[in-house]
Amino acid sequence: AYAERRNIDVDWIPMRRATSLSVPLGDRYAIALDPWKLGSLAQETVCLAHELGHCETGSFYNQYAALDVRQRHENRADKWAIQHLIPVEDLDEAVVEGCEDIPALSEHFCVTEDLMRKAVCWYTHGNLAAEMYA
């Protein structure tokens, strides 16, 4: 619904390598998701939100971009997804209500544990270095 309101095309397309991708098309954007590579609703939600993050922040790169440039754009997309799927106020409320570990929080927000780790790290330390919570 969010993508539709923002006039962003979302299509289900089998892809050889990618699970999801987004591309700018002039003054519009398009997102492709490979449903055969998405194992859960949480993964689908996170992939779509991440690609919307690329679109909404203009964080695109090409295949020849340096790794640090790619990572910067990926981080922007992740931060956008986190702020829209797991607002800090809602995260605080979930913890108060008893969701106290990554699996419980990820189930509560219907997101992957990986994104939940990144969210906790982002809100706690201001970075996405989620490996410390793995």
mmCIF file of N, CA and C in Angstrom:
data_model
loop_
_atom_site.group_PDB
_atom_site.id
_atom_site.type_symbol
_atom_site.label_atom_id
_atom_site.label_comp_id
_atom_site.label_asym_id
_atom_site.label_seq_id
_atom_site.Cartn_x
_atom_site.Cartn_y
_atom_site.Cartn_z
ATOM 1 N N ALA A 1 0.833 -1.193 0.000
ATOM 2 C CA ALA A 1 0.000 0.000 0.000
ATOM 3 C C ALA A 1 0.884 1.265 0.000
ATOM 4 N N TYR A 2 1.967 1.238 0.769
ATOM 5 C CA TYR A 2 2.862 2.394 0.810
ATOM 6 C C TYR A 2 3.453 2.652 -0.573
ATOM 7 N N ALA A 3 3.946 1.607 -1.208
ATOM 8 C CA ALA A 3 4.543 1.750 -2.540
ATOM 9 C C ALA A 3 3.511 2.265 -3.541
ATOM 10 N N GLU A 4 2.314 1.755 -3.450
ATOM 11 C CA GLU A 4 1.261 2.198 -4.369
ATOM 12 C C GLU A 4 0.968 3.685 -4.180
ATOM 13 N N ARG A 5 0.872 4.132 -2.932
ATOM 14 C CA ARG A 5 0.628 5.553 -2.669
ATOM 15 C C ARG A 5 1.757 6.433 -3.190
ATOM 16 N N ARG A 6 2.972 5.898 -3.197
ATOM 17 C CA ARG A 6 4.140 6.658 -3.645
ATOM 18 C C ARG A 6 4.414 6.443 -5.136
ATOM 19 N N ASN A 7 3.517 5.711 -5.809
ATOM 20 C CA ASN A 7 3.628 5.463 -7.246
ATOM 21 C C ASN A 7 4.907 4.688 -7.600
ATOM 22 N N ILE A 8 5.257 3.731 -6.736
ATOM 23 C CA ILE A 8 6.413 2.861 -6.948
ATOM 24 C C ILE A 8 5.889 1.497 -7.382
ATOM 25 N N ASP A 9 6.301 1.053 -8.567
ATOM 26 C CA ASP A 9 5.876 -0.251 -9.059
ATOM 27 C C ASP A 9 6.578 -1.356 -8.276
ATOM 28 N N VAL A 10 5.826 -2.372 -7.874
ATOM 29 C CA VAL A 10 6.393 -3.552 -7.218
ATOM 30 C C VAL A 10 5.930 -4.765 -8.006
ATOM 31 N N ASP A 11 6.898 -5.550 -8.477
ATOM 32 C CA ASP A 11 6.586 -6.722 -9.279
ATOM 33 C C ASP A 11 7.270 -7.951 -8.702
ATOM 34 N N TRP A 12 6.609 -9.107 -8.886
ATOM 35 C CA TRP A 12 7.149 -10.398 -8.478
ATOM 36 C C TRP A 12 7.807 -11.001 -9.712
ATOM 37 N N ILE A 13 9.126 -11.175 -9.655
ATOM 38 C CA ILE A 13 9.879 -11.622 -10.818
ATOM 39 C C ILE A 13 10.929 -12.643 -10.374
ATOM 40 N N PRO A 14 10.987 -13.799 -11.042
ATOM 41 C CA PRO A 14 12.092 -14.721 -10.726
ATOM 42 C C PRO A 14 13.410 -14.108 -11.202
ATOM 43 N N MET A 15 14.428 -14.141 -10.336
ATOM 44 C CA MET A 15 15.733 -13.574 -10.678
ATOM 45 C C MET A 15 16.818 -14.612 -10.430
ATOM 46 N N ARG A 16 17.872 -14.555 -11.222
ATOM 47 C CA ARG A 16 18.953 -15.530 -11.094
ATOM 48 C C ARG A 16 19.701 -15.401 -9.779
ATOM 49 N N ARG A 17 20.091 -14.184 -9.426
ATOM 50 C CA ARG A 17 20.935 -14.011 -8.241
ATOM 51 C C ARG A 17 20.252 -13.253 -7.112
ATOM 52 N N ALA A 18 19.614 -12.164 -7.430
ATOM 53 C CA ALA A 18 19.067 -11.277 -6.395
ATOM 54 C C ALA A 18 17.755 -11.807 -5.824
ATOM 55 N N THR A 19 17.514 -11.471 -4.584
ATOM 56 C CA THR A 19 16.214 -11.739 -3.967
ATOM 57 C C THR A 19 15.288 -10.555 -4.201
ATOM 58 N N SER A 20 15.872 -9.363 -4.185
ATOM 59 C CA SER A 20 15.095 -8.148 -4.428
ATOM 60 C C SER A 20 16.021 -7.091 -5.005
ATOM 61 N N LEU A 21 15.424 -6.130 -5.696
ATOM 62 C CA LEU A 21 16.190 -5.001 -6.207
ATOM 63 C C LEU A 21 15.256 -3.845 -6.505
ATOM 64 N N SER A 22 15.831 -2.666 -6.550
ATOM 65 C CA SER A 22 15.063 -1.467 -6.883
ATOM 66 C C SER A 22 15.873 -0.657 -7.889
ATOM 67 N N VAL A 23 15.151 0.026 -8.772
ATOM 68 C CA VAL A 23 15.810 0.830 -9.800
ATOM 69 C C VAL A 23 15.053 2.131 -10.008
ATOM 70 N N PRO A 24 15.803 3.213 -10.261
ATOM 71 C CA PRO A 24 15.142 4.463 -10.637
ATOM 72 C C PRO A 24 14.780 4.398 -12.118
ATOM 73 N N LEU A 25 13.601 4.896 -12.451
ATOM 74 C CA LEU A 25 13.134 4.937 -13.841
ATOM 75 C C LEU A 25 12.682 6.354 -14.148
ATOM 76 N N GLY A 26 13.627 7.232 -14.426
ATOM 77 C CA GLY A 26 13.281 8.633 -14.640
ATOM 78 C C GLY A 26 12.829 9.253 -13.336
ATOM 79 N N ASP A 27 11.581 9.709 -13.288
ATOM 80 C CA ASP A 27 11.053 10.310 -12.063
ATOM 81 C C ASP A 27 10.256 9.306 -11.227
ATOM 82 N N ARG A 28 10.346 8.027 -11.552
ATOM 83 C CA ARG A 28 9.649 6.958 -10.821
ATOM 84 C C ARG A 28 10.646 5.900 -10.382
ATOM 85 N N TYR A 29 10.157 4.929 -9.647
ATOM 86 C CA TYR A 29 10.978 3.813 -9.192
ATOM 87 C C TYR A 29 10.236 2.513 -9.414
ATOM 88 N N ALA A 30 11.002 1.426 -9.498
ATOM 89 C CA ALA A 30 10.425 0.090 -9.599
ATOM 90 C C ALA A 30 11.183 -0.843 -8.658
ATOM 91 N N ILE A 31 10.446 -1.770 -8.093
ATOM 92 C CA ILE A 31 11.011 -2.769 -7.183
ATOM 93 C C ILE A 31 10.638 -4.140 -7.719
ATOM 94 N N ALA A 32 11.606 -5.055 -7.690
ATOM 95 C CA ALA A 32 11.360 -6.445 -8.061
ATOM 96 C C ALA A 32 11.672 -7.318 -6.854
ATOM 97 N N LEU A 33 10.791 -8.264 -6.584
ATOM 98 C CA LEU A 33 10.983 -9.244 -5.518
ATOM 99 C C LEU A 33 10.857 -10.627 -6.130
ATOM 100 N N ASP A 34 11.742 -11.544 -5.764
ATOM 101 C CA ASP A 34 11.646 -12.921 -6.238
ATOM 102 C C ASP A 34 10.943 -13.741 -5.162
ATOM 103 N N PRO A 35 9.661 -14.066 -5.363
ATOM 104 C CA PRO A 35 8.901 -14.752 -4.311
ATOM 105 C C PRO A 35 9.427 -16.148 -4.000
ATOM 106 N N TRP A 36 10.148 -16.774 -4.936
ATOM 107 C CA TRP A 36 10.672 -18.113 -4.701
ATOM 108 C C TRP A 36 11.896 -18.099 -3.802
ATOM 109 N N LYS A 37 12.442 -16.924 -3.532
ATOM 110 C CA LYS A 37 13.598 -16.808 -2.639
ATOM 111 C C LYS A 37 13.227 -16.243 -1.276
ATOM 112 N N LEU A 38 11.969 -15.902 -1.095
ATOM 113 C CA LEU A 38 11.510 -15.331 0.174
ATOM 114 C C LEU A 38 10.881 -16.440 1.006
ATOM 115 N N GLY A 39 11.517 -16.752 2.134
ATOM 116 C CA GLY A 39 11.084 -17.891 2.930
ATOM 117 C C GLY A 39 10.002 -17.605 3.956
ATOM 118 N N SER A 40 9.702 -16.320 4.191
ATOM 119 C CA SER A 40 8.722 -15.996 5.231
ATOM 120 C C SER A 40 8.123 -14.616 4.963
ATOM 121 N N LEU A 41 7.020 -14.344 5.627
ATOM 122 C CA LEU A 41 6.408 -13.021 5.538
ATOM 123 C C LEU A 41 7.366 -11.962 6.095
ATOM 124 N N ALA A 42 8.096 -12.304 7.150
ATOM 125 C CA ALA A 42 9.058 -11.359 7.729
ATOM 126 C C ALA A 42 10.134 -11.001 6.705
ATOM 127 N N GLN A 43 10.652 -11.995 5.992
ATOM 128 C CA GLN A 43 11.677 -11.718 4.981
ATOM 129 C C GLN A 43 11.100 -10.878 3.847
ATOM 130 N N GLU A 44 9.882 -11.171 3.432
ATOM 131 C CA GLU A 44 9.222 -10.371 2.390
ATOM 132 C C GLU A 44 9.054 -8.929 2.852
ATOM 133 N N THR A 45 8.605 -8.740 4.065
ATOM 134 C CA THR A 45 8.402 -7.399 4.620
ATOM 135 C C THR A 45 9.705 -6.621 4.658
ATOM 136 N N VAL A 46 10.765 -7.259 5.133
ATOM 137 C CA VAL A 46 12.065 -6.598 5.255
ATOM 138 C C VAL A 46 12.642 -6.272 3.880
ATOM 139 N N CYS A 47 12.568 -7.214 2.947
ATOM 140 C CA CYS A 47 13.099 -6.953 1.595
ATOM 141 C C CYS A 47 12.364 -5.791 0.937
ATOM 142 N N LEU A 48 11.046 -5.784 1.028
ATOM 143 C CA LEU A 48 10.280 -4.704 0.420
ATOM 144 C C LEU A 48 10.608 -3.366 1.090
ATOM 145 N N ALA A 49 10.671 -3.342 2.411
ATOM 146 C CA ALA A 49 10.984 -2.096 3.118
ATOM 147 C C ALA A 49 12.398 -1.620 2.779
ATOM 148 N N HIS A 50 13.337 -2.545 2.664
ATOM 149 C CA HIS A 50 14.709 -2.176 2.307
ATOM 150 C C HIS A 50 14.741 -1.545 0.913
ATOM 151 N N GLU A 51 14.048 -2.147 -0.039
ATOM 152 C CA GLU A 51 14.025 -1.591 -1.401
ATOM 153 C C GLU A 51 13.289 -0.252 -1.434
ATOM 154 N N LEU A 52 12.226 -0.124 -0.654
ATOM 155 C CA LEU A 52 11.559 1.180 -0.536
ATOM 156 C C LEU A 52 12.529 2.204 0.045
ATOM 157 N N GLY A 53 13.385 1.768 0.966
ATOM 158 C CA GLY A 53 14.395 2.654 1.534
ATOM 159 C C GLY A 53 15.346 3.181 0.469
ATOM 160 N N HIS A 54 15.734 2.317 -0.464
ATOM 161 C CA HIS A 54 16.567 2.791 -1.576
ATOM 162 C C HIS A 54 15.825 3.869 -2.361
ATOM 163 N N CYS A 55 14.551 3.605 -2.655
ATOM 164 C CA CYS A 55 13.754 4.552 -3.444
ATOM 165 C C CYS A 55 13.548 5.866 -2.703
ATOM 166 N N GLU A 56 13.180 5.801 -1.456
ATOM 167 C CA GLU A 56 12.840 7.001 -0.706
ATOM 168 C C GLU A 56 14.050 7.851 -0.339
ATOM 169 N N THR A 57 15.225 7.238 -0.271
ATOM 170 C CA THR A 57 16.428 8.003 0.059
ATOM 171 C C THR A 57 17.295 8.278 -1.170
ATOM 172 N N GLY A 58 16.907 7.738 -2.322
ATOM 173 C CA GLY A 58 17.701 7.921 -3.534
ATOM 174 C C GLY A 58 19.047 7.224 -3.448
ATOM 175 N N SER A 59 19.132 6.176 -2.662
ATOM 176 C CA SER A 59 20.394 5.469 -2.420
ATOM 177 C C SER A 59 20.598 4.340 -3.427
ATOM 178 N N PHE A 60 21.022 4.724 -4.615
ATOM 179 C CA PHE A 60 21.269 3.747 -5.673
ATOM 180 C C PHE A 60 22.738 3.763 -6.048
ATOM 181 N N TYR A 61 23.209 2.647 -6.559
ATOM 182 C CA TYR A 61 24.586 2.530 -7.032
ATOM 183 C C TYR A 61 24.595 1.546 -8.188
ATOM 184 N N ASN A 62 25.684 1.531 -8.942
ATOM 185 C CA ASN A 62 25.774 0.568 -10.034
ATOM 186 C C ASN A 62 26.752 -0.548 -9.674
ATOM 187 N N GLN A 63 26.834 -1.530 -10.533
ATOM 188 C CA GLN A 63 27.655 -2.709 -10.231
ATOM 189 C C GLN A 63 29.139 -2.405 -10.121
ATOM 190 N N TYR A 64 29.556 -1.241 -10.612
ATOM 191 C CA TYR A 64 30.966 -0.878 -10.572
ATOM 192 C C TYR A 64 31.325 0.005 -9.376
ATOM 193 N N ALA A 65 30.355 0.315 -8.549
ATOM 194 C CA ALA A 65 30.605 1.185 -7.400
ATOM 195 C C ALA A 65 31.554 0.513 -6.405
ATOM 196 N N ALA A 66 32.370 1.318 -5.756
ATOM 197 C CA ALA A 66 33.280 0.810 -4.730
ATOM 198 C C ALA A 66 32.477 0.234 -3.566
ATOM 199 N N LEU A 67 33.071 -0.711 -2.868
ATOM 200 C CA LEU A 67 32.371 -1.374 -1.766
ATOM 201 C C LEU A 67 31.923 -0.408 -0.681
ATOM 202 N N ASP A 68 32.731 0.609 -0.364
ATOM 203 C CA ASP A 68 32.315 1.551 0.670
ATOM 204 C C ASP A 68 31.112 2.371 0.215
ATOM 205 N N VAL A 69 31.028 2.684 -1.067
ATOM 206 C CA VAL A 69 29.871 3.413 -1.604
ATOM 207 C C VAL A 69 28.636 2.523 -1.525
ATOM 208 N N ARG A 70 28.782 1.285 -1.937
ATOM 209 C CA ARG A 70 27.658 0.337 -1.862
ATOM 210 C C ARG A 70 27.147 0.218 -0.418
ATOM 211 N N GLN A 71 28.084 0.049 0.519
ATOM 212 C CA GLN A 71 27.681 -0.132 1.913
ATOM 213 C C GLN A 71 26.963 1.096 2.456
ATOM 214 N N ARG A 72 27.424 2.270 2.083
ATOM 215 C CA ARG A 72 26.765 3.504 2.523
ATOM 216 C C ARG A 72 25.316 3.543 2.039
ATOM 217 N N HIS A 73 25.087 3.162 0.786
ATOM 218 C CA HIS A 73 23.727 3.151 0.236
ATOM 219 C C HIS A 73 22.880 2.047 0.873
ATOM 220 N N GLU A 74 23.477 0.897 1.113
ATOM 221 C CA GLU A 74 22.744 -0.196 1.778
ATOM 222 C C GLU A 74 22.363 0.210 3.196
ATOM 223 N N ASN A 75 23.268 0.887 3.901
ATOM 224 C CA ASN A 75 22.967 1.337 5.266
ATOM 225 C C ASN A 75 21.829 2.348 5.279
ATOM 226 N N ARG A 76 21.811 3.264 4.316
ATOM 227 C CA ARG A 76 20.710 4.233 4.245
ATOM 228 C C ARG A 76 19.370 3.521 4.051
ATOM 229 N N ALA A 77 19.362 2.530 3.175
ATOM 230 C CA ALA A 77 18.127 1.780 2.931
ATOM 231 C C ALA A 77 17.699 1.025 4.190
ATOM 232 N N ASP A 78 18.659 0.413 4.890
ATOM 233 C CA ASP A 78 18.333 -0.298 6.127
ATOM 234 C C ASP A 78 17.795 0.643 7.196
ATOM 235 N N LYS A 79 18.419 1.805 7.341
ATOM 236 C CA LYS A 79 17.955 2.764 8.354
ATOM 237 C C LYS A 79 16.531 3.224 8.056
ATOM 238 N N TRP A 80 16.239 3.462 6.778
ATOM 239 C CA TRP A 80 14.872 3.856 6.403
ATOM 240 C C TRP A 80 13.900 2.741 6.767
ATOM 241 N N ALA A 81 14.258 1.500 6.439
ATOM 242 C CA ALA A 81 13.393 0.358 6.751
ATOM 243 C C ALA A 81 13.174 0.239 8.258
ATOM 244 N N ILE A 82 14.234 0.384 9.021
ATOM 245 C CA ILE A 82 14.124 0.287 10.480
ATOM 246 C C ILE A 82 13.186 1.362 11.018
ATOM 247 N N GLN A 83 13.377 2.592 10.586
ATOM 248 C CA GLN A 83 12.550 3.678 11.109
ATOM 249 C C GLN A 83 11.077 3.514 10.750
ATOM 250 N N HIS A 84 10.781 2.834 9.640
ATOM 251 C CA HIS A 84 9.387 2.661 9.238
ATOM 252 C C HIS A 84 8.756 1.370 9.745
ATOM 253 N N LEU A 85 9.546 0.324 9.909
ATOM 254 C CA LEU A 85 8.999 -0.941 10.402
ATOM 255 C C LEU A 85 9.068 -1.060 11.920
ATOM 256 N N ILE A 86 10.069 -0.405 12.517
ATOM 257 C CA ILE A 86 10.314 -0.543 13.960
ATOM 258 C C ILE A 86 10.577 0.843 14.548
ATOM 259 N N PRO A 87 9.578 1.697 14.607
ATOM 260 C CA PRO A 87 9.805 3.022 15.215
ATOM 261 C C PRO A 87 10.290 2.861 16.659
ATOM 262 N N VAL A 88 11.201 3.713 17.080
ATOM 263 C CA VAL A 88 11.824 3.580 18.392
ATOM 264 C C VAL A 88 10.790 3.578 19.523
ATOM 265 N N GLU A 89 9.743 4.380 19.389
ATOM 266 C CA GLU A 89 8.713 4.409 20.440
ATOM 267 C C GLU A 89 8.009 3.058 20.540
ATOM 268 N N ASP A 90 7.737 2.444 19.387
ATOM 269 C CA ASP A 90 7.074 1.130 19.377
ATOM 270 C C ASP A 90 8.002 0.049 19.925
ATOM 271 N N LEU A 91 9.295 0.171 19.631
ATOM 272 C CA LEU A 91 10.261 -0.784 20.167
ATOM 273 C C LEU A 91 10.318 -0.676 21.685
ATOM 274 N N ASP A 92 10.385 0.538 22.189
ATOM 275 C CA ASP A 92 10.395 0.737 23.638
ATOM 276 C C ASP A 92 9.147 0.139 24.283
ATOM 277 N N GLU A 93 7.999 0.370 23.668
ATOM 278 C CA GLU A 93 6.734 -0.156 24.199
ATOM 279 C C GLU A 93 6.733 -1.683 24.196
ATOM 280 N N ALA A 94 7.243 -2.292 23.135
ATOM 281 C CA ALA A 94 7.285 -3.761 23.054
ATOM 282 C C ALA A 94 8.169 -4.339 24.158
ATOM 283 N N VAL A 95 9.276 -3.673 24.451
ATOM 284 C CA VAL A 95 10.167 -4.141 25.513
ATOM 285 C C VAL A 95 9.462 -4.038 26.865
ATOM 286 N N VAL A 96 8.770 -2.924 27.102
ATOM 287 C CA VAL A 96 8.032 -2.745 28.353
ATOM 288 C C VAL A 96 6.952 -3.822 28.504
ATOM 289 N N GLU A 97 6.351 -4.213 27.370
ATOM 290 C CA GLU A 97 5.296 -5.234 27.388
ATOM 291 C C GLU A 97 5.837 -6.657 27.514
ATOM 292 N N GLY A 98 7.171 -6.826 27.536
ATOM 293 C CA GLY A 98 7.737 -8.145 27.784
ATOM 294 C C GLY A 98 8.520 -8.772 26.650
ATOM 295 N N CYS A 99 8.602 -8.141 25.512
ATOM 296 C CA CYS A 99 9.446 -8.661 24.427
ATOM 297 C C CYS A 99 10.875 -8.248 24.741
ATOM 298 N N GLU A 100 11.652 -9.181 25.262
ATOM 299 C CA GLU A 100 12.963 -8.794 25.774
ATOM 300 C C GLU A 100 14.139 -9.389 25.026
ATOM 301 N N ASP A 101 13.895 -10.206 23.999
ATOM 302 C CA ASP A 101 15.024 -10.726 23.239
ATOM 303 C C ASP A 101 14.748 -10.561 21.745
ATOM 304 N N ILE A 102 15.788 -10.770 20.943
ATOM 305 C CA ILE A 102 15.695 -10.546 19.499
ATOM 306 C C ILE A 102 14.611 -11.413 18.853
ATOM 307 N N PRO A 103 14.534 -12.707 19.148
ATOM 308 C CA PRO A 103 13.473 -13.505 18.518
ATOM 309 C C PRO A 103 12.059 -13.003 18.853
ATOM 310 N N ALA A 104 11.820 -12.648 20.091
ATOM 311 C CA ALA A 104 10.494 -12.154 20.486
ATOM 312 C C ALA A 104 10.181 -10.824 19.814
ATOM 313 N N LEU A 105 11.161 -9.940 19.769
ATOM 314 C CA LEU A 105 10.954 -8.636 19.133
ATOM 315 C C LEU A 105 10.738 -8.779 17.634
ATOM 316 N N SER A 106 11.524 -9.644 16.983
ATOM 317 C CA SER A 106 11.356 -9.805 15.540
ATOM 318 C C SER A 106 9.994 -10.400 15.219
ATOM 319 N N GLU A 107 9.531 -11.319 16.029
ATOM 320 C CA GLU A 107 8.188 -11.876 15.817
ATOM 321 C C GLU A 107 7.122 -10.808 16.054
ATOM 322 N N HIS A 108 7.286 -10.007 17.085
ATOM 323 C CA HIS A 108 6.332 -8.944 17.399
ATOM 324 C C HIS A 108 6.183 -7.959 16.235
ATOM 325 N N PHE A 109 7.297 -7.606 15.598
ATOM 326 C CA PHE A 109 7.273 -6.624 14.504
ATOM 327 C C PHE A 109 7.179 -7.276 13.118
ATOM 328 N N CYS A 110 7.173 -8.606 13.061
ATOM 329 C CA CYS A 110 7.138 -9.360 11.805
ATOM 330 C C CYS A 110 8.286 -8.929 10.894
ATOM 331 N N VAL A 111 9.487 -8.940 11.458
ATOM 332 C CA VAL A 111 10.702 -8.645 10.704
ATOM 333 C C VAL A 111 11.709 -9.767 10.982
ATOM 334 N N THR A 112 12.767 -9.800 10.198
ATOM 335 C CA THR A 112 13.798 -10.807 10.415
ATOM 336 C C THR A 112 14.617 -10.478 11.658
ATOM 337 N N GLU A 113 15.226 -11.502 12.225
ATOM 338 C CA GLU A 113 16.083 -11.281 13.385
ATOM 339 C C GLU A 113 17.268 -10.394 13.008
ATOM 340 N N ASP A 114 17.766 -10.528 11.792
ATOM 341 C CA ASP A 114 18.881 -9.689 11.342
ATOM 342 C C ASP A 114 18.500 -8.208 11.379
ATOM 343 N N LEU A 115 17.320 -7.864 10.854
ATOM 344 C CA LEU A 115 16.915 -6.454 10.879
ATOM 345 C C LEU A 115 16.670 -5.991 12.312
ATOM 346 N N MET A 116 16.133 -6.862 13.157
ATOM 347 C CA MET A 116 15.902 -6.471 14.547
ATOM 348 C C MET A 116 17.225 -6.207 15.255
ATOM 349 N N ARG A 117 18.241 -7.026 14.993
ATOM 350 C CA ARG A 117 19.563 -6.770 15.584
ATOM 351 C C ARG A 117 20.096 -5.406 15.128
ATOM 352 N N LYS A 118 19.948 -5.127 13.833
ATOM 353 C CA LYS A 118 20.397 -3.835 13.313
ATOM 354 C C LYS A 118 19.622 -2.692 13.968
ATOM 355 N N ALA A 119 18.324 -2.876 14.173
ATOM 356 C CA ALA A 119 17.506 -1.828 14.790
ATOM 357 C C ALA A 119 17.958 -1.556 16.225
ATOM 358 N N VAL A 120 18.168 -2.610 16.986
ATOM 359 C CA VAL A 120 18.622 -2.440 18.370
ATOM 360 C C VAL A 120 19.969 -1.727 18.389
ATOM 361 N N CYS A 121 20.856 -2.125 17.496
ATOM 362 C CA CYS A 121 22.174 -1.490 17.429
ATOM 363 C C CYS A 121 22.050 -0.026 17.001
ATOM 364 N N TRP A 122 21.217 0.240 15.995
ATOM 365 C CA TRP A 122 21.024 1.607 15.500
ATOM 366 C C TRP A 122 20.484 2.511 16.611
ATOM 367 N N TYR A 123 19.442 2.059 17.291
ATOM 368 C CA TYR A 123 18.820 2.887 18.323
ATOM 369 C C TYR A 123 19.689 2.985 19.590
ATOM 370 N N THR A 124 20.496 1.963 19.851
ATOM 371 C CA THR A 124 21.319 1.959 21.057
ATOM 372 C C THR A 124 22.668 2.640 20.859
ATOM 373 N N HIS A 125 23.317 2.335 19.722
ATOM 374 C CA HIS A 125 24.687 2.795 19.509
ATOM 375 C C HIS A 125 24.852 3.744 18.329
ATOM 376 N N GLY A 126 23.794 3.966 17.533
ATOM 377 C CA GLY A 126 23.887 4.856 16.407
ATOM 378 C C GLY A 126 24.580 4.285 15.191
ATOM 379 N N ASN A 127 24.720 2.949 15.156
ATOM 380 C CA ASN A 127 25.295 2.300 13.966
ATOM 381 C C ASN A 127 24.572 0.980 13.721
ATOM 382 N N LEU A 128 24.884 0.348 12.604
ATOM 383 C CA LEU A 128 24.214 -0.893 12.237
ATOM 384 C C LEU A 128 25.080 -2.119 12.463
ATOM 385 N N ALA A 129 26.079 -2.046 13.320
ATOM 386 C CA ALA A 129 26.996 -3.155 13.571
ATOM 387 C C ALA A 129 26.309 -4.229 14.403
ATOM 388 N N ALA A 130 25.365 -4.909 13.791
ATOM 389 C CA ALA A 130 24.523 -5.855 14.516
ATOM 390 C C ALA A 130 25.238 -7.146 14.903
ATOM 391 N N GLU A 131 26.460 -7.370 14.390
ATOM 392 C CA GLU A 131 27.114 -8.628 14.723
ATOM 393 C C GLU A 131 27.357 -8.775 16.221
ATOM 394 N N MET A 132 27.414 -7.671 16.954
ATOM 395 C CA MET A 132 27.610 -7.770 18.398
ATOM 396 C C MET A 132 26.395 -8.375 19.102
ATOM 397 N N TYR A 133 25.239 -8.409 18.427
ATOM 398 C CA TYR A 133 24.035 -8.973 19.028
ATOM 399 C C TYR A 133 23.711 -10.340 18.466
ATOM 400 N N ALA A 134 24.565 -10.882 17.618
ATOM 401 C CA ALA A 134 24.294 -12.183 16.982
ATOM 402 C C ALA A 134 24.475 -13.303 17.975
#
